[in-house]
Amino acid sequence: MGGIKDRVAVVGTGCSKFGENYHMGIEDMIVEAGFEAMADAGVEAKQIEAAWVGTLNSAFSGTSLGDALKIQNIPISRNENYCASGMDAFRNACFAVASGMYDVVLTLGFEKLKDSGARGIPNTRNHPVMAYGITAPNLFAMAANRHFHRYGTTKKQLALVAVKNHHNGSMNDKAHFQSEVDVETVLNAPLISSPLGLYDCCPTTDGAAAAVICRADMARSFRADYVLVKGLGLAVTSGAPYFKPGFEYDGFPATTLAAKQAYEQAGIKKPLEEIDLAETHDCFTITEILNYEDLLFCKKGTGGRFIEEGHSALGGKLPVNPSGGLKSFGHPIGATGIRMIYEVTRQLQHRVGDRQVKDAQIGLAHNLGGPGAVGCVTILGNP
Amino acid sequence: MGGIKDRVAVVGTGCSKFGENYHMGIEDMIVEAGFEAMADAGVEAKQIEAAWVGTLNSAFSGTSLGDALKIQNIPISRNENYCASGMDAFRNACFAVASGMYDVVLTLGFEKLKDSGARGIPNTRNHPVMAYGITAPNLFAMAANRHFHRYGTTKKQLALVAVKNHHNGSMNDKAHFQSEVDVETVLNAPLISSPLGLYDCCPTTDGAAAAVICRADMARSFRADYVLVKGLGLAVTSGAPYFKPGFEYDGFPATTLAAKQAYEQAGIKKPLEEIDLAETHDCFTITEILNYEDLLFCKKGTGGRFIEEGHSALGGKLPVNPSGGLKSFGHPIGATGIRMIYEVTRQLQHRVGDRQVKDAQIGLAHNLGGPGAVGCVTILGNP
């Protein structure tokens, strides 16, 4: 036993169009993503033995999933793990398959943030951080200022993250934003929380994404280009790190703890050399720079140079967010983690057209959630 | 592979005092249940490799658990599955252990229903059933009336469930209610939703419960009287069965579907003969009668006679809710499923004093949730 490596396979992926989906209900997006994933795997709804849904939406999510996809009468679980809800649903589904209980299961994440259909999203009145009036842009702005002060990171380096991710998103017809931006536009945009401007923030978006997974030894019967799960890391640090007197504000230990778990399971010793692409949690441009460091792609303090030197661009040493990232897709909370798994899987299958990472064999997906307290890392690879 | 039977063990259980815990916060109840479970297993917090928390409370539950128990920096997942949230957290934890990823994990459920500390409970404005003004007592009252009409079940038979469960609860110092009631009192109590009176309904309660589980092959190193997981069933039927024109109102198919999964895994062919005790979801007295039928303890329509003939009493053929049930413990949502696992485990360990079921070797725990759409069944047994 010991670990998950090469025991579970992704054989189908689906993703709704992300955006301001006022014309769609939650169920419409579930249908779009869920049936695309089943068609991609060549399975019918009746072959799905169990399901896991990731969402912050607490109004009857399991039954909503079953009703929308007509996969009733089977086990359906819901996971919520802040911004990593979708990826943690995927992780729990992998354990169930690896345990031998089920052969073929579905995992799906969704969120509807754009209208009052966003039922069940908890209010922030008693949130351990936000109750104090601190919002997400404020939190990450503090990290940006600290990084500027301590390591000489610049507003222009932040802008380069936005430019890169908008460029990648311009090649992705499922992205919320599909337009390029230039450095000037990003630097001259209205301030949201200094030093973060409008283009340093990801948008508010609706979306859903899904994956069909199965026992690795039966994956070939679904499709020849299946993808294997190599590592599943999750770490939950203290709930309000920002309030700890010793908190450094220049990175998130939860990401590093989760990455180390996943690297050890996958046998990865040198992430920069061994990983071919990564989808990481760029809720703000500064977050992507911190992610480079926290995921051990580069040394602490050198994330700004990492983007400036082009290492995270398509064609660079380790392309980050080839999909366009949260910057282009927004962050419909439960959807994001599985949307990343969709991108990584299809990159490894060499199916993504202009944004294809050449010779991609190993990919990483990463979420950061719960005011920096939750890190979740999934590593996928070709057989 | 195939199934979970005898691969995962329960080696420690804990349970807070259930009641109107105005003097306790969520964290206090987590500490009471969590550390009791760890002490019971003889493990320290630092030995816990991962955790699963079951709750309807969506305000940072994973981090709340880690902070309260000082089990930070490890993976912590949250499951929500309506009234089966705790039992589904236990189920997912079992899969993770059976997958080989972790050796020793904690699973804990909690809820605080009695004051405004009940942060994060979703409102019912958009609830698929309750948005129509139908509440839980109404739903189950309809089932009771149908059962009366179709099978001749009586208000006195309902009362016998209350009398039995209050009697059992009077022997349990962790119960919310620890007092006996008689049939007259139950029959003369104020009506809540006809035919259900005050004593036909479980109270509104705060509580938490926990279990430490591990790989079966290492269980003996923790305690000699460990208990094995024999079956884990979960079924999610359509989200609003009450609105389906053909819904019979006289039972819940989700319970039967989940029970059949668990019975098959555990190798149980004759539930009444093979199961020694059951903790079932008696949110209302009628629900327990329906559970007898849905869990296949007796034939459809004979649940009223089952209680009247004493089969579910302590000393009967299949004692049901020896703990006192939801009737005595209330139903702090996420806590209930694991509170049942606590009782079943300790019954199988012969540690429960006056309410001990003689020679107990196989026990069942059952939750019903999501307006009758979610059935969850766990079967535990001695080695």
Short mmCIF file of C-alpha atoms in Angstrom, two decimals, chain B:
data_model
loop_
_atom_site.label_atom_id
_atom_site.label_comp_id
_atom_site.label_asym_id
_atom_site.label_seq_id
_atom_site.Cartn_x
_atom_site.Cartn_y
_atom_site.Cartn_z
CA MET B 1 -10.39 -5.57 -3.97
CA GLY B 2 -14.13 -5.05 -3.76
CA GLY B 3 -15.54 -3.55 -0.63
CA ILE B 4 -14.36 -2.34 2.67
CA LYS B 5 -15.13 -5.28 4.94
CA ASP B 6 -12.64 -5.89 7.75
CA ARG B 7 -10.04 -3.50 6.32
CA VAL B 8 -10.64 -0.51 8.62
CA ALA B 9 -11.02 -0.49 12.42
CA VAL B 10 -12.51 1.88 14.99
CA VAL B 11 -10.04 2.13 17.86
CA GLY B 12 -11.29 5.17 19.76
CA THR B 13 -14.57 6.98 20.26
CA GLY B 14 -15.60 10.19 21.99
CA CYS B 15 -18.79 12.10 22.58
CA SER B 16 -19.52 15.45 24.19
CA LYS B 17 -22.42 15.91 26.54
CA PHE B 18 -25.38 16.66 24.24
CA GLY B 19 -27.78 19.38 25.27
CA GLU B 20 -28.38 23.11 25.35
CA ASN B 21 -24.71 23.89 25.58
CA TYR B 22 -24.98 27.66 25.86
CA HIS B 23 -21.86 27.60 28.00
CA MET B 24 -19.80 25.98 25.25
CA GLY B 25 -18.60 27.12 21.86
CA ILE B 26 -18.20 24.78 18.90
CA GLU B 27 -14.52 24.47 19.75
CA ASP B 28 -15.29 23.39 23.33
CA MET B 29 -17.48 20.54 22.10
CA ILE B 30 -14.87 19.55 19.48
CA VAL B 31 -12.25 19.40 22.23
CA GLU B 32 -14.49 17.32 24.51
CA ALA B 33 -15.33 14.73 21.84
CA GLY B 34 -12.03 14.77 19.95
CA PHE B 35 -9.69 14.32 22.89
CA GLU B 36 -11.94 11.66 24.43
CA ALA B 37 -11.66 9.68 21.18
CA MET B 38 -7.89 10.09 21.07
CA ALA B 39 -7.52 9.08 24.73
CA ASP B 40 -9.80 6.11 24.11
CA ALA B 41 -7.47 4.97 21.29
CA GLY B 42 -4.37 5.84 23.26
CA VAL B 43 -3.11 8.17 20.54
CA GLU B 44 -1.85 11.72 20.80
CA ALA B 45 -2.88 14.53 18.50
CA LYS B 46 0.46 14.37 16.69
CA GLN B 47 -0.26 10.77 15.61
CA ILE B 48 -3.37 11.80 13.68
CA GLU B 49 -2.36 11.84 10.00
CA ALA B 50 -5.53 13.30 8.49
CA ALA B 51 -9.07 14.22 9.54
CA TRP B 52 -12.61 14.43 8.22
CA VAL B 53 -15.21 16.66 9.80
CA GLY B 54 -18.94 16.35 9.21
CA THR B 55 -21.11 19.41 9.72
CA LEU B 56 -23.68 21.62 8.08
CA ASN B 57 -21.76 24.58 9.46
CA SER B 58 -19.83 26.07 6.57
CA ALA B 59 -17.72 28.66 8.32
CA PHE B 60 -14.20 27.27 8.15
CA SER B 61 -14.90 23.92 9.71
CA GLY B 62 -11.64 22.25 8.68
CA THR B 63 -9.51 24.97 10.17
CA SER B 64 -11.79 25.12 13.24
CA LEU B 65 -11.14 21.42 13.82
CA GLY B 66 -7.39 21.73 13.36
CA ASP B 67 -7.10 24.74 15.62
CA ALA B 68 -9.27 23.29 18.39
CA LEU B 69 -7.44 19.94 18.52
CA LYS B 70 -3.97 21.21 17.59
CA ILE B 71 -3.85 18.90 14.62
CA GLN B 72 -2.67 21.59 12.25
CA ASN B 73 -0.68 21.20 9.02
CA ILE B 74 -2.31 17.88 8.10
CA PRO B 75 -5.07 17.19 5.56
CA ILE B 76 -8.54 18.01 6.94
CA SER B 77 -11.63 17.58 4.77
CA ARG B 78 -15.20 18.58 5.44
CA ASN B 79 -18.19 16.55 4.35
CA GLU B 80 -21.75 17.76 4.29
CA ASN B 81 -24.52 15.39 3.42
CA TYR B 82 -27.56 16.87 5.16
CA CYS B 83 -28.49 14.87 8.26
CA ALA B 84 -25.92 12.21 7.31
CA SER B 85 -22.98 14.65 7.29
CA GLY B 86 -21.15 12.99 10.18
CA MET B 87 -21.64 9.46 8.93
CA ASP B 88 -20.48 10.43 5.44
CA ALA B 89 -17.34 12.03 6.91
CA PHE B 90 -16.70 8.68 8.65
CA ARG B 91 -17.30 6.88 5.34
CA ASN B 92 -14.83 9.05 3.43
CA ALA B 93 -12.25 8.64 6.18
CA CYS B 94 -12.64 4.86 5.91
CA PHE B 95 -11.99 5.00 2.15
CA ALA B 96 -8.82 7.03 2.68
CA VAL B 97 -7.50 4.51 5.22
CA ALA B 98 -8.51 1.55 3.04
CA SER B 99 -6.76 3.18 0.06
CA GLY B 100 -3.48 2.93 1.95
CA MET B 101 -2.87 6.67 2.03
CA TYR B 102 -3.11 7.06 5.81
CA ASP B 103 -2.81 4.69 8.76
CA VAL B 104 -4.50 6.60 11.60
CA VAL B 105 -7.11 9.31 11.09
CA LEU B 106 -9.76 11.19 13.04
CA THR B 107 -13.36 11.74 12.07
CA LEU B 108 -15.54 14.17 13.99
CA GLY B 109 -19.03 15.61 13.61
CA PHE B 110 -20.52 18.60 15.36
CA GLU B 111 -23.31 21.14 15.28
CA LYS B 112 -24.43 23.99 17.47
CA LEU B 113 -28.13 24.60 16.96
CA LYS B 114 -29.15 26.44 20.10
CA ASP B 115 -27.76 29.96 19.67
CA SER B 116 -26.47 32.39 17.11
CA GLY B 117 -23.17 30.56 17.23
CA ALA B 118 -24.92 28.38 14.66
CA ARG B 119 -23.08 30.35 12.01
CA GLY B 120 -23.11 29.10 8.49
CA ILE B 121 -26.27 27.02 8.62
CA PRO B 122 -27.87 27.62 5.26
CA ASN B 123 -31.18 29.39 5.29
CA THR B 124 -34.20 27.65 3.87
CA ARG B 125 -35.29 30.41 1.49
CA ASN B 126 -34.17 28.46 -1.55
CA HIS B 127 -34.46 25.00 -0.04
CA PRO B 128 -36.19 22.76 -2.61
CA VAL B 129 -38.83 21.70 -0.11
CA MET B 130 -38.84 24.14 2.77
CA ALA B 131 -39.09 27.16 0.48
CA TYR B 132 -42.67 26.01 0.04
CA GLY B 133 -43.32 26.39 3.73
CA ILE B 134 -43.08 22.72 4.57
CA THR B 135 -41.03 21.92 7.65
CA ALA B 136 -39.63 18.66 8.95
CA PRO B 137 -42.56 17.95 11.34
CA ASN B 138 -45.01 18.51 8.44
CA LEU B 139 -43.13 16.14 6.16
CA PHE B 140 -43.02 13.34 8.67
CA ALA B 141 -46.60 13.98 9.81
CA MET B 142 -47.72 13.27 6.25
CA ALA B 143 -45.86 9.98 6.37
CA ALA B 144 -47.48 9.16 9.72
CA ASN B 145 -50.97 9.87 8.44
CA ARG B 146 -50.38 7.72 5.37
CA HIS B 147 -49.07 4.89 7.55
CA PHE B 148 -52.10 5.15 9.86
CA HIS B 149 -54.44 5.07 6.88
CA ARG B 150 -52.77 2.33 4.91
CA TYR B 151 -51.49 -0.02 7.60
CA GLY B 152 -53.48 0.78 10.71
CA THR B 153 -50.53 2.15 12.62
CA THR B 154 -51.66 4.06 15.72
CA LYS B 155 -50.72 7.11 17.71
CA LYS B 156 -50.11 4.76 20.64
CA GLN B 157 -47.54 2.83 18.63
CA LEU B 158 -45.75 6.10 17.91
CA ALA B 159 -45.86 6.85 21.63
CA LEU B 160 -44.21 3.52 22.40
CA VAL B 161 -41.18 4.62 20.38
CA ALA B 162 -40.89 7.75 22.52
CA VAL B 163 -41.33 5.76 25.74
CA LYS B 164 -38.67 3.21 24.71
CA ASN B 165 -36.12 5.78 23.61
CA HIS B 166 -36.63 8.00 26.66
CA HIS B 167 -36.19 4.88 28.81
CA ASN B 168 -32.91 4.05 27.07
CA GLY B 169 -31.77 7.66 27.29
CA SER B 170 -32.42 7.69 31.04
CA MET B 171 -29.45 5.33 31.33
CA ASN B 172 -27.13 7.56 29.29
CA ASP B 173 -25.35 10.44 30.98
CA LYS B 174 -24.42 12.03 27.65
CA ALA B 175 -28.02 12.34 26.45
CA HIS B 176 -29.84 15.68 26.27
CA PHE B 177 -32.94 14.19 27.90
CA GLN B 178 -32.33 11.61 30.60
CA SER B 179 -35.86 11.20 31.87
CA GLU B 180 -38.55 8.58 31.33
CA VAL B 181 -41.93 9.43 29.81
CA ASP B 182 -45.09 7.33 29.87
CA VAL B 183 -47.60 6.66 27.12
CA GLU B 184 -50.22 8.97 28.68
CA THR B 185 -47.82 11.92 28.73
CA VAL B 186 -46.87 11.37 25.10
CA LEU B 187 -50.47 11.01 23.95
CA ASN B 188 -51.62 14.11 25.85
CA ALA B 189 -48.76 16.37 24.78
CA PRO B 190 -49.42 19.46 22.64
CA LEU B 191 -49.76 18.76 18.92
CA ILE B 192 -46.87 19.91 16.71
CA SER B 193 -48.15 18.67 13.35
CA SER B 194 -50.98 16.18 13.51
CA PRO B 195 -50.62 13.36 14.41
CA LEU B 196 -47.16 14.21 15.82
CA GLY B 197 -47.12 15.69 19.31
CA LEU B 198 -44.30 17.23 21.29
CA TYR B 199 -42.88 13.89 22.41
CA ASP B 200 -42.94 12.52 18.88
CA CYS B 201 -40.25 15.04 17.91
CA CYS B 202 -36.56 15.06 18.83
CA PRO B 203 -35.26 18.21 20.55
CA THR B 204 -32.97 20.96 19.21
CA THR B 205 -29.53 20.30 20.61
CA ASP B 206 -25.80 21.05 20.54
CA GLY B 207 -23.20 18.27 20.42
CA ALA B 208 -20.10 16.69 18.95
CA ALA B 209 -18.81 13.14 18.53
CA ALA B 210 -15.58 11.65 17.23
CA ALA B 211 -13.89 8.41 16.22
CA VAL B 212 -10.29 7.42 15.62
CA ILE B 213 -9.96 4.85 12.86
CA CYS B 214 -6.98 2.96 11.49
CA ARG B 215 -5.89 0.13 9.23
CA ALA B 216 -7.41 -3.08 10.56
CA ASP B 217 -4.05 -4.85 10.61
CA MET B 218 -2.64 -2.36 13.11
CA ALA B 219 -5.76 -1.98 15.28
CA ARG B 220 -4.60 -4.38 17.99
CA SER B 221 -1.66 -2.11 18.76
CA PHE B 222 -4.16 0.51 19.95
CA ARG B 223 -6.65 -1.62 21.85
CA ALA B 224 -7.59 -5.28 22.03
CA ASP B 225 -11.34 -4.65 21.73
CA TYR B 226 -11.21 -2.76 18.44
CA VAL B 227 -14.22 -2.86 16.16
CA LEU B 228 -14.19 -3.52 12.40
CA VAL B 229 -16.03 -1.70 9.63
CA LYS B 230 -18.16 -4.27 7.81
CA GLY B 231 -20.17 -2.13 5.39
CA LEU B 232 -20.68 1.48 4.28
CA GLY B 233 -23.83 2.28 2.31
CA LEU B 234 -24.95 5.63 0.96
CA ALA B 235 -27.77 6.42 -1.46
CA VAL B 236 -29.06 9.76 -2.72
CA THR B 237 -32.47 9.65 -4.33
CA SER B 238 -34.18 12.60 -5.99
CA GLY B 239 -33.87 15.80 -3.97
CA ALA B 240 -37.53 16.38 -3.29
CA PRO B 241 -39.27 13.02 -3.22
CA TYR B 242 -42.29 14.57 -1.52
CA PHE B 243 -43.05 16.54 -4.67
CA LYS B 244 -43.03 13.52 -6.96
CA PRO B 245 -46.62 12.60 -7.87
CA GLY B 246 -45.93 8.90 -7.30
CA PHE B 247 -44.26 9.28 -3.90
CA GLU B 248 -45.86 6.84 -1.49
CA TYR B 249 -45.21 8.76 1.74
CA ASP B 250 -44.84 5.49 3.59
CA GLY B 251 -41.10 4.97 3.62
CA PHE B 252 -37.80 6.23 2.28
CA PRO B 253 -36.20 4.28 -0.57
CA ALA B 254 -32.83 5.96 0.18
CA THR B 255 -32.63 4.03 3.45
CA THR B 256 -33.34 0.70 1.77
CA LEU B 257 -30.86 1.36 -1.04
CA ALA B 258 -28.11 2.26 1.44
CA ALA B 259 -28.94 -0.71 3.67
CA LYS B 260 -28.77 -3.14 0.77
CA GLN B 261 -25.31 -1.84 -0.18
CA ALA B 262 -24.07 -2.24 3.38
CA TYR B 263 -25.70 -5.65 3.88
CA GLU B 264 -24.11 -6.96 0.70
CA GLN B 265 -20.68 -5.70 1.73
CA ALA B 266 -21.05 -7.13 5.23
CA GLY B 267 -22.50 -10.42 3.99
CA ILE B 268 -25.72 -9.92 5.92
CA LYS B 269 -28.68 -11.82 4.47
CA LYS B 270 -31.18 -11.74 7.34
CA PRO B 271 -30.89 -8.37 9.10
CA LEU B 272 -33.28 -9.20 11.94
CA GLU B 273 -31.37 -12.33 12.87
CA GLU B 274 -27.84 -11.21 12.13
CA ILE B 275 -27.79 -7.67 13.56
CA ASP B 276 -27.59 -7.38 17.33
CA LEU B 277 -28.45 -3.70 17.72
CA ALA B 278 -29.17 -0.64 15.62
CA GLU B 279 -28.94 3.11 16.07
CA THR B 280 -31.44 4.47 13.57
CA HIS B 281 -32.57 7.97 12.66
CA ASP B 282 -35.57 8.66 14.95
CA CYS B 283 -35.92 12.38 14.26
CA PHE B 284 -39.65 11.66 14.79
CA THR B 285 -41.26 8.58 16.28
CA ILE B 286 -42.85 7.71 12.92
CA THR B 287 -39.39 7.79 11.35
CA GLU B 288 -38.18 4.99 13.61
CA ILE B 289 -41.19 2.89 12.62
CA LEU B 290 -40.47 3.56 8.94
CA ASN B 291 -36.81 2.73 9.55
CA TYR B 292 -37.70 -0.75 10.85
CA GLU B 293 -39.35 -1.40 7.50
CA ASP B 294 -36.86 0.43 5.28
CA LEU B 295 -33.89 -1.31 6.94
CA LEU B 296 -35.68 -4.62 6.27
CA PHE B 297 -35.99 -5.53 9.95
CA CYS B 298 -39.66 -6.25 9.24
CA LYS B 299 -42.13 -6.21 6.35
CA LYS B 300 -43.62 -3.01 4.96
CA GLY B 301 -46.56 -1.94 7.08
CA THR B 302 -45.59 -3.94 10.16
CA GLY B 303 -43.37 -1.33 11.86
CA GLY B 304 -46.11 -0.40 14.32
CA ARG B 305 -46.44 -3.99 15.44
CA PHE B 306 -42.64 -4.31 15.63
CA ILE B 307 -42.47 -1.75 18.41
CA GLU B 308 -45.68 -2.93 20.05
CA GLU B 309 -44.39 -6.49 20.27
CA GLY B 310 -41.21 -5.26 21.91
CA HIS B 311 -38.76 -6.42 19.25
CA SER B 312 -36.87 -3.10 19.27
CA ALA B 313 -36.64 -2.79 23.05
CA LEU B 314 -33.55 -3.62 25.05
CA GLY B 315 -33.87 -7.36 25.42
CA GLY B 316 -35.92 -7.64 22.23
CA LYS B 317 -34.94 -9.38 18.99
CA LEU B 318 -33.14 -6.30 17.65
CA PRO B 319 -32.78 -3.43 20.12
CA VAL B 320 -33.09 -0.11 18.30
CA ASN B 321 -31.59 3.09 19.69
CA PRO B 322 -30.22 1.65 22.92
CA SER B 323 -28.47 5.01 23.36
CA GLY B 324 -31.80 6.79 23.63
CA GLY B 325 -31.69 7.84 19.97
CA LEU B 326 -32.30 11.27 18.52
CA LYS B 327 -35.33 11.33 20.82
CA SER B 328 -33.01 11.62 23.85
CA PHE B 329 -29.90 13.07 22.18
CA GLY B 330 -31.47 15.57 19.81
CA HIS B 331 -29.97 15.95 16.39
CA PRO B 332 -27.02 18.32 16.20
CA ILE B 333 -26.77 17.57 12.54
CA GLY B 334 -23.15 16.70 11.80
CA ALA B 335 -22.69 15.08 15.21
CA THR B 336 -25.46 12.50 15.02
CA GLY B 337 -23.93 9.95 12.63
CA ILE B 338 -20.70 9.73 14.59
CA ARG B 339 -22.58 9.79 17.90
CA MET B 340 -24.32 6.62 16.62
CA ILE B 341 -20.95 5.08 15.70
CA TYR B 342 -19.79 5.92 19.23
CA GLU B 343 -22.76 4.01 20.70
CA VAL B 344 -22.50 1.03 18.37
CA THR B 345 -18.75 0.74 18.94
CA ARG B 346 -19.11 0.86 22.71
CA GLN B 347 -22.00 -1.61 22.64
CA LEU B 348 -19.78 -4.01 20.68
CA GLN B 349 -17.05 -3.41 23.25
CA HIS B 350 -19.55 -4.16 26.05
CA ARG B 351 -18.82 -0.88 27.81
CA VAL B 352 -22.25 0.77 28.19
CA GLY B 353 -23.50 -0.42 31.56
CA ASP B 354 -27.24 -0.76 32.12
CA ARG B 355 -28.16 -0.26 28.48
CA GLN B 356 -25.81 -3.02 27.24
CA VAL B 357 -27.22 -5.30 24.55
CA LYS B 358 -26.27 -8.80 25.60
CA ASP B 359 -23.67 -10.56 23.44
CA ALA B 360 -23.62 -7.73 20.90
CA GLN B 361 -21.35 -8.63 17.98
CA ILE B 362 -22.79 -6.79 14.95
CA GLY B 363 -24.30 -3.31 15.05
CA LEU B 364 -25.81 -0.92 12.55
CA ALA B 365 -25.99 2.88 12.41
CA HIS B 366 -28.36 4.73 10.10
CA ASN B 367 -29.03 8.32 9.08
CA LEU B 368 -31.82 9.71 6.96
CA GLY B 369 -31.37 13.19 5.53
CA GLY B 370 -32.15 15.73 2.83
CA PRO B 371 -36.00 15.52 3.05
CA GLY B 372 -35.80 11.76 2.83
CA ALA B 373 -33.41 11.76 -0.13
CA VAL B 374 -30.25 10.62 1.65
CA GLY B 375 -29.84 7.26 3.34
CA CYS B 376 -26.57 6.30 5.00
CA VAL B 377 -25.86 2.99 6.74
CA THR B 378 -22.72 1.83 8.54
CA ILE B 379 -22.26 -1.70 9.84
CA LEU B 380 -19.67 -2.45 12.50
CA GLY B 381 -18.72 -5.78 13.97
CA ASN B 382 -16.35 -7.49 16.31
CA PRO B 383 -13.29 -9.26 14.82
#
